[in-house]
CSV table of C-alpha atoms and ligand atoms in Angstrom, one decimal:
chain,number,residue,atom,x,y,z
E,1,MET,CA,-64.7,41.1,-125.9
E,2,LYS,CA,-63.3,43.7,-128.3
E,3,LEU,CA,-60.1,45.6,-128.3
E,4,SER,CA,-59.7,48.9,-130.3
E,5,VAL,CA,-56.6,50.9,-130.7
E,6,LEU,CA,-56.5,54.7,-131.0
E,7,PRO,CA,-53.2,56.4,-131.9
E,8,PHE,CA,-52.9,59.9,-130.4
E,9,SER,CA,-50.2,62.5,-129.7
E,10,LEU,CA,-50.0,64.2,-126.3
E,11,ARG,CA,-48.9,67.8,-126.9
E,12,LEU,CA,-46.9,69.4,-124.1
E,13,LYS,CA,-47.9,72.9,-123.1
E,14,ARG,CA,-44.2,73.9,-123.3
E,15,PRO,CA,-41.3,72.0,-125.0
E,16,PHE,CA,-39.7,69.8,-122.4
E,17,GLN,CA,-35.9,69.5,-122.1
E,18,ILE,CA,-34.0,67.0,-120.0
E,19,ALA,CA,-30.3,66.1,-119.8
E,20,ASN,CA,-30.2,64.3,-123.2
E,21,TYR,CA,-33.1,65.5,-125.4
E,22,ILE,CA,-35.9,68.0,-125.9
E,23,ARG,CA,-39.5,67.2,-127.1
E,24,SER,CA,-42.9,68.9,-127.4
E,25,GLU,CA,-45.1,65.9,-128.2
E,26,THR,CA,-45.2,62.3,-127.0
E,27,PRO,CA,-46.8,59.5,-129.1
E,28,VAL,CA,-49.4,57.5,-127.2
E,29,VAL,CA,-51.8,54.7,-128.0
E,30,PHE,CA,-55.1,54.5,-126.2
E,31,VAL,CA,-56.7,51.1,-125.9
E,32,LYS,CA,-60.4,50.5,-125.5
E,33,ILE,CA,-61.7,47.1,-124.3
E,34,GLN,CA,-65.4,46.5,-124.5
E,35,HIS,CA,-67.3,43.7,-122.8
E,36,GLU,CA,-71.0,43.3,-122.3
E,37,GLY,CA,-71.8,47.0,-122.3
E,38,PHE,CA,-68.8,48.1,-120.2
E,39,THR,CA,-65.7,49.9,-121.6
E,40,GLY,CA,-62.2,50.0,-120.1
E,41,PHE,CA,-59.6,52.5,-121.2
E,42,GLY,CA,-55.8,52.0,-121.2
E,43,GLU,CA,-52.9,54.0,-122.4
E,44,ALA,CA,-49.4,53.3,-123.8
E,45,SER,CA,-47.1,56.4,-123.6
E,46,MET,CA,-44.1,56.0,-125.8
E,47,PRO,CA,-41.3,58.6,-125.4
E,48,PRO,CA,-38.7,57.7,-128.2
E,49,TYR,CA,-36.0,56.4,-125.9
E,50,LEU,CA,-38.2,53.5,-124.8
E,51,LYS,CA,-37.9,52.1,-128.3
E,52,GLU,CA,-41.7,51.5,-128.6
E,53,ASN,CA,-43.8,53.3,-131.2
E,54,LEU,CA,-47.1,53.2,-133.0
E,55,GLN,CA,-46.1,50.4,-135.3
E,56,THR,CA,-44.7,48.1,-132.5
E,57,ALA,CA,-47.7,48.8,-130.3
E,58,GLN,CA,-50.2,48.1,-133.1
E,59,SER,CA,-48.3,44.9,-134.0
E,60,PHE,CA,-48.2,43.7,-130.4
E,61,LEU,CA,-51.9,44.6,-129.7
E,62,SER,CA,-53.1,42.9,-132.9
E,63,GLY,CA,-51.8,39.6,-131.3
E,64,VAL,CA,-53.7,40.1,-128.0
E,65,HIS,CA,-56.9,38.0,-127.8
E,66,PHE,CA,-59.3,37.6,-125.0
E,67,ASP,CA,-61.2,34.5,-126.1
E,68,ASP,CA,-61.2,33.1,-122.6
E,69,PHE,CA,-62.4,36.2,-120.8
E,70,ARG,CA,-65.6,35.6,-118.8
E,71,GLY,CA,-65.3,38.5,-116.4
E,72,PRO,CA,-63.1,40.2,-113.8
E,73,VAL,CA,-62.1,36.9,-112.2
E,74,ASP,CA,-60.0,36.2,-115.3
E,75,VAL,CA,-58.0,39.5,-115.4
E,76,ASN,CA,-54.9,38.3,-113.6
E,77,LYS,CA,-54.7,35.1,-115.8
E,78,ILE,CA,-55.1,37.2,-119.0
E,79,LEU,CA,-52.5,39.6,-117.9
E,80,GLY,CA,-50.1,36.7,-117.3
E,81,ASP,CA,-50.8,35.4,-120.8
E,82,VAL,CA,-50.3,38.9,-122.3
E,83,GLU,CA,-47.0,39.2,-120.5
E,84,LYS,CA,-45.8,35.9,-122.0
E,85,SER,CA,-47.2,36.6,-125.5
E,86,ALA,CA,-44.1,38.5,-126.6
E,87,PRO,CA,-41.0,40.0,-125.0
E,88,GLY,CA,-40.7,43.7,-124.3
E,89,ASN,CA,-43.5,46.0,-125.4
E,90,TYR,CA,-44.1,47.1,-121.9
E,91,ALA,CA,-46.0,50.3,-122.7
E,92,ALA,CA,-48.3,48.4,-125.0
E,93,LYS,CA,-48.7,45.8,-122.2
E,94,ALA,CA,-49.5,48.6,-119.8
E,95,ALA,CA,-52.2,49.8,-122.1
E,96,VAL,CA,-53.9,46.4,-122.0
E,97,ASP,CA,-53.3,46.1,-118.2
E,98,LEU,CA,-54.9,49.5,-117.5
E,99,ALA,CA,-57.8,48.9,-119.7
E,100,LEU,CA,-58.5,45.5,-118.0
E,101,TYR,CA,-58.3,47.1,-114.5
E,102,ASP,CA,-60.6,49.9,-115.7
E,103,LEU,CA,-63.0,47.4,-117.1
E,104,TRP,CA,-62.8,45.2,-113.9
E,105,GLY,CA,-63.6,48.2,-111.8
E,106,LYS,CA,-66.5,49.2,-114.0
E,107,ILE,CA,-68.0,45.7,-114.1
E,108,SER,CA,-67.7,45.4,-110.3
E,109,GLY,CA,-68.8,49.0,-109.5
E,110,GLN,CA,-65.6,49.8,-107.6
E,111,PRO,CA,-62.7,52.2,-108.1
E,112,VAL,CA,-59.5,50.5,-109.0
E,113,TRP,CA,-57.7,51.8,-105.9
E,114,ARG,CA,-60.3,50.0,-103.8
E,115,LEU,CA,-59.8,46.8,-105.8
E,116,LEU,CA,-56.1,47.2,-104.9
E,117,ASP,CA,-57.0,47.7,-101.2
E,118,ALA,CA,-55.3,51.1,-101.2
E,119,ASP,CA,-55.9,53.6,-98.4
E,120,PRO,CA,-56.8,57.1,-99.8
E,121,ALA,CA,-55.5,58.7,-96.6
E,122,ARG,CA,-52.0,57.5,-97.6
E,123,VAL,CA,-51.8,59.2,-101.0
E,124,PRO,CA,-48.5,61.1,-101.0
E,125,LEU,CA,-47.9,64.6,-102.3
E,126,THR,CA,-47.3,64.7,-106.0
E,127,SER,CA,-44.5,66.8,-107.6
E,128,PHE,CA,-44.8,69.1,-110.5
E,129,THR,CA,-41.9,68.8,-113.0
E,130,LEU,CA,-39.8,71.7,-114.4
E,131,GLY,CA,-37.6,70.9,-117.4
E,132,ILE,CA,-34.2,72.4,-118.2
E,133,ASP,CA,-34.6,76.0,-119.2
E,134,GLU,CA,-33.2,79.5,-118.7
E,135,PRO,CA,-33.1,80.3,-115.0
E,136,ASP,CA,-35.6,83.2,-115.2
E,137,VAL,CA,-38.1,80.9,-117.1
E,138,VAL,CA,-37.7,78.1,-114.4
E,139,ARG,CA,-38.2,80.7,-111.7
E,140,GLN,CA,-41.5,81.8,-113.4
E,141,LYS,CA,-42.7,78.2,-113.8
E,142,ALA,CA,-41.9,77.6,-110.1
E,143,LEU,CA,-44.1,80.5,-109.2
E,144,GLU,CA,-46.9,79.2,-111.4
E,145,ALA,CA,-47.0,75.8,-109.8
E,146,GLY,CA,-48.9,77.0,-106.8
E,147,ALA,CA,-51.2,74.0,-106.4
E,148,PHE,CA,-48.2,71.6,-106.0
E,149,LYS,CA,-46.3,71.3,-102.7
E,150,ILE,CA,-43.2,69.7,-104.3
E,151,LEU,CA,-41.3,70.6,-107.4
E,152,LYS,CA,-39.3,68.2,-109.5
E,153,ILE,CA,-36.3,69.8,-111.2
E,154,LYS,CA,-34.5,68.3,-114.2
E,155,LEU,CA,-30.8,68.8,-114.0
E,156,GLY,CA,-27.7,67.6,-115.9
E,157,GLY,CA,-27.6,70.7,-118.2
E,158,SER,CA,-25.0,73.5,-118.2
E,159,LYS,CA,-26.8,75.8,-115.8
E,160,ASP,CA,-27.8,73.5,-113.0
E,161,LYS,CA,-26.8,75.8,-110.1
E,162,GLU,CA,-28.3,78.9,-111.7
E,163,MET,CA,-31.6,77.0,-112.2
E,164,ILE,CA,-31.7,75.9,-108.6
E,165,GLU,CA,-30.8,79.4,-107.3
E,166,ALA,CA,-33.6,80.8,-109.4
E,167,VAL,CA,-36.1,78.3,-108.1
E,168,HIS,CA,-34.9,78.7,-104.5
E,169,SER,CA,-35.3,82.5,-104.7
E,170,ALA,CA,-39.0,82.0,-105.7
E,171,THR,CA,-40.0,79.2,-103.3
E,172,ASP,CA,-38.8,77.1,-100.3
E,173,LYS,CA,-40.8,74.0,-101.5
E,174,PRO,CA,-39.0,70.7,-101.2
E,175,LEU,CA,-37.4,69.6,-104.4
E,176,PHE,CA,-37.1,66.3,-106.2
E,177,ILE,CA,-33.9,66.4,-108.3
E,178,ASP,CA,-33.7,64.3,-111.5
E,179,ALA,CA,-30.3,64.3,-113.2
E,180,ASN,CA,-31.4,61.8,-115.9
E,181,GLN,CA,-27.8,60.2,-115.8
E,182,GLY,CA,-26.4,63.7,-116.5
E,183,TRP,CA,-23.5,63.9,-114.0
E,184,ALA,CA,-20.1,62.7,-115.2
E,185,ASP,CA,-18.8,61.0,-112.1
E,186,GLU,CA,-19.5,60.2,-108.5
E,187,GLU,CA,-17.3,63.0,-107.0
E,188,GLN,CA,-19.1,65.6,-109.1
E,189,ALA,CA,-22.4,64.1,-108.1
E,190,LEU,CA,-21.5,64.1,-104.4
E,191,ASP,CA,-20.6,67.8,-104.5
E,192,MET,CA,-23.8,68.6,-106.2
E,193,ILE,CA,-25.9,66.5,-103.8
E,194,CYS,CA,-24.4,68.2,-100.8
E,195,TRP,CA,-25.0,71.6,-102.4
E,196,LEU,CA,-28.6,70.7,-103.3
E,197,LYS,CA,-29.4,69.5,-99.9
E,198,GLU,CA,-28.8,73.0,-98.6
E,199,ARG,CA,-31.3,74.3,-101.1
E,200,GLY,CA,-34.3,72.1,-100.4
E,201,ALA,CA,-33.6,68.8,-102.3
E,202,VAL,CA,-35.1,65.8,-100.6
E,203,LEU,CA,-34.2,63.1,-103.1
E,204,ILE,CA,-31.9,62.6,-106.1
E,205,GLU,CA,-33.0,60.5,-109.1
E,206,GLN,CA,-30.5,58.8,-111.4
E,207,PRO,CA,-27.5,61.0,-110.8
E,208,LEU,CA,-25.1,58.7,-112.8
E,209,PRO,CA,-25.3,56.7,-116.0
E,210,LYS,CA,-27.5,53.7,-115.6
E,211,ASP,CA,-24.9,51.0,-115.6
E,212,ARG,CA,-22.5,52.7,-113.1
E,213,LEU,CA,-24.0,50.7,-110.2
E,214,ASP,CA,-20.9,50.5,-108.0
E,215,ASP,CA,-20.4,54.3,-108.2
E,216,SER,CA,-24.1,54.7,-107.4
E,217,ALA,CA,-23.7,52.4,-104.4
E,218,TRP,CA,-20.7,54.6,-103.2
E,219,LEU,CA,-23.0,57.7,-103.5
E,220,LYS,CA,-25.7,55.9,-101.5
E,221,GLU,CA,-23.2,55.0,-98.8
E,222,GLN,CA,-22.3,58.7,-98.3
E,223,ASN,CA,-25.9,59.0,-97.0
E,224,ILE,CA,-26.6,62.6,-97.9
E,225,LEU,CA,-29.9,62.2,-99.6
E,226,PRO,CA,-31.9,59.2,-100.9
E,227,ILE,CA,-30.6,58.0,-104.3
E,228,ILE,CA,-33.4,56.8,-106.6
E,229,ALA,CA,-33.1,54.5,-109.6
E,230,ASP,CA,-35.0,55.4,-112.7
E,231,GLU,CA,-33.1,54.6,-115.9
E,232,SER,CA,-31.3,51.8,-114.0
E,233,PHE,CA,-34.5,50.1,-113.1
E,234,GLN,CA,-37.4,48.8,-115.2
E,235,ARG,CA,-39.0,45.7,-113.9
E,236,LEU,CA,-39.3,43.2,-111.0
E,237,ASN,CA,-36.4,41.1,-112.2
E,238,ASP,CA,-34.0,44.1,-112.2
E,239,LEU,CA,-34.3,44.4,-108.4
E,240,PRO,CA,-31.8,41.7,-107.3
E,241,ARG,CA,-29.2,43.3,-109.7
E,242,ILE,CA,-29.6,47.0,-108.9
E,243,GLY,CA,-31.1,47.0,-105.3
E,244,TYR,CA,-27.7,47.4,-103.5
E,245,ALA,CA,-26.9,50.6,-105.4
E,246,PHE,CA,-29.9,52.7,-104.5
E,247,ASP,CA,-32.0,53.8,-101.6
E,248,GLY,CA,-35.2,53.6,-103.7
E,249,ILE,CA,-36.7,53.0,-107.1
E,250,ASN,CA,-38.9,55.0,-109.5
E,251,ILE,CA,-41.8,52.7,-110.7
E,252,LYS,CA,-43.4,53.7,-114.0
E,253,LEU,CA,-46.3,51.7,-115.4
E,254,MET,CA,-45.0,52.3,-118.9
E,255,LYS,CA,-41.6,50.8,-118.0
E,256,CYS,CA,-42.9,47.8,-116.1
E,257,GLY,CA,-46.0,46.8,-118.0
E,258,GLY,CA,-48.8,48.0,-115.8
E,259,ILE,CA,-50.5,47.7,-112.4
E,260,HIS,CA,-50.2,43.9,-112.2
E,261,GLU,CA,-46.4,44.1,-112.4
E,262,ALA,CA,-46.1,47.3,-110.3
E,263,ARG,CA,-47.8,45.5,-107.4
E,264,ARG,CA,-45.3,42.7,-107.5
E,265,ILE,CA,-42.5,45.2,-107.6
E,266,ILE,CA,-43.9,47.1,-104.6
E,267,ILE,CA,-44.0,44.0,-102.5
E,268,GLN,CA,-40.5,42.9,-103.4
E,269,ALA,CA,-39.0,46.4,-103.0
E,270,ARG,CA,-40.4,46.7,-99.5
E,271,LYS,CA,-38.7,43.3,-98.6
E,272,LEU,CA,-35.4,44.9,-99.8
E,273,ASN,CA,-36.0,48.0,-97.7
E,274,LEU,CA,-36.2,50.2,-100.8
E,275,SER,CA,-38.2,53.4,-100.9
E,276,ILE,CA,-40.6,53.9,-103.8
E,277,LEU,CA,-41.4,56.8,-106.0
E,278,MET,CA,-44.5,56.3,-108.2
E,279,GLY,CA,-43.4,58.0,-111.4
E,280,SER,CA,-44.9,58.5,-114.8
E,281,MET,CA,-44.0,59.3,-118.4
E,282,THR,CA,-45.9,62.1,-120.3
E,283,GLU,CA,-49.3,60.6,-119.8
E,284,SER,CA,-52.9,61.6,-119.9
E,285,SER,CA,-55.2,61.2,-116.9
E,286,CYS,CA,-55.6,57.5,-117.9
E,287,GLY,CA,-52.0,56.5,-117.0
E,288,ILE,CA,-51.9,59.0,-114.2
E,289,MET,CA,-55.0,57.8,-112.4
E,290,ALA,CA,-53.7,54.2,-112.6
E,291,GLY,CA,-50.4,55.5,-110.9
E,292,ALA,CA,-52.5,57.4,-108.4
E,293,ALA,CA,-54.4,54.2,-107.5
E,294,LEU,CA,-51.1,52.6,-106.5
E,295,SER,CA,-49.6,55.7,-104.9
E,296,PRO,CA,-50.8,55.0,-101.3
E,297,PHE,CA,-48.3,52.1,-101.3
E,298,CYS,CA,-45.4,54.5,-102.2
E,299,ASP,CA,-43.4,57.1,-100.4
E,300,TRP,CA,-43.5,59.8,-103.1
E,301,ALA,CA,-45.4,60.5,-106.3
E,302,ASP,CA,-44.5,62.3,-109.5
E,303,LEU,CA,-47.9,62.1,-111.4
E,304,ASP,CA,-48.1,65.5,-113.1
E,305,GLY,CA,-48.9,64.6,-116.8
E,306,PRO,CA,-52.5,66.1,-116.9
E,307,TRP,CA,-51.1,69.5,-115.9
E,308,LEU,CA,-48.2,69.4,-118.4
E,309,VAL,CA,-50.2,68.4,-121.5
E,310,GLY,CA,-52.5,70.7,-123.5
E,311,ASN,CA,-54.7,68.1,-125.1
E,312,ASN,CA,-55.5,65.5,-122.4
E,313,PRO,CA,-58.6,63.7,-123.7
E,314,PHE,CA,-59.8,63.0,-120.2
E,315,MET,CA,-60.7,65.5,-117.4
E,316,ALA,CA,-57.7,66.2,-115.1
E,317,PRO,CA,-57.8,64.5,-111.7
E,318,SER,CA,-58.7,66.8,-108.8
E,319,LEU,CA,-55.9,68.0,-106.7
E,320,SER,CA,-56.3,68.8,-103.0
E,321,GLY,CA,-53.5,70.1,-100.8
E,322,GLY,CA,-51.0,69.0,-103.5
E,323,LYS,CA,-52.3,65.4,-103.6
E,324,ILE,CA,-54.4,63.7,-106.3
E,325,THR,CA,-57.8,62.9,-105.0
E,326,LEU,CA,-58.7,59.2,-105.6
E,327,SER,CA,-62.1,59.2,-107.4
E,328,GLU,CA,-65.1,57.3,-106.2
E,329,LEU,CA,-66.1,56.6,-109.8
E,330,PRO,CA,-65.8,52.9,-110.9
E,331,GLY,CA,-62.6,51.8,-112.6
E,332,LEU,CA,-59.8,54.3,-113.1
E,333,GLY,CA,-62.2,57.2,-112.5
E,334,LEU,CA,-61.9,58.7,-116.0
E,335,THR,CA,-64.3,61.1,-117.6
E,336,LEU,CA,-63.8,62.0,-121.3
E,337,GLN,CA,-63.6,65.7,-122.2
E,338,SER,CA,-66.6,66.5,-124.3
E,339,GLU,CA,-64.5,67.2,-127.4
E,340,SER,CA,-62.9,63.8,-127.2
E,341,THR,CA,-66.1,61.8,-126.9
E,342,ASP,CA,-66.6,61.3,-130.7
E,343,LEU,CA,-62.9,60.5,-131.2
E,344,PHE,CA,-63.0,57.7,-128.6
E,345,TRP,CA,-66.4,56.2,-129.5
E,346,THR,CA,-65.8,56.0,-133.3
E,347,ALA,CA,-62.5,54.3,-132.7
W,1,MG,MG1,-36.4,60.2,-114.0
């Protein structure tokens, strides 16, 4: 079994601004695992605030060995060993996890969603994200997002209300609101949430700074809209600490380390009565199709990377009625773009 690492940079079609930074590229590492004529692909997306980068990913991945691997039956054991091999490095761990699931599906001739026992009829609508921008630009982007039935709006800038009025004048689609910790206190957040509910908002992601859990719990108790943890929540062992403060969680494979951990989170979150948003970083179709495979177990999805990046090495998933179609192809259902084939096969 052989693991290869391919550094890459996903270029966004437009610079993307949220409450605390702006960027136009996101570093990623693609991982290729080859075994007996089959190849699995994985991806680590590493936006700078996650504190992973090409060097940390390469260093972590150079220590990953599969000497014991005999076939798909060993995937869960290997992922347990990968998890224990070093602390942190969750995006790099997700790359290995995704590649092993893709490989498992290809060896067994099954799509990953079927290996996970997911029901394609339960795929939720996925949102399309609009970053912070001038109100007329946001309005135009909202008009261009015709294939999506839900918009996700990033707030926490200086023109929040103007942006929402501009979007609301263009469409009456439901809105996911993501403040990215950008509101100063719970009273301001409550005022905004009440105002946003009148304008189509259906959930509020991370209204307050990530450690302000008691204030978030107070907001939740006001019971205006579901309050969802993103920056406050990373992995399964965060749930006991943060669960009381939110109505739901945003699971991202790059935060938690991949499909294996995400499944455990989903089971535990349901026991705690938490709603689940299947989220994503800036990711190619590789990470997004892995998220889509888990999305039938979730209430909402925010899996829009392939439509936001201009150099996705894989074909975009197909979208039907605002939902990602789960592919019947084995593994994650990925097809390389023709211009990326050489890049991936010489790596
Ligand atoms: Mg978020």
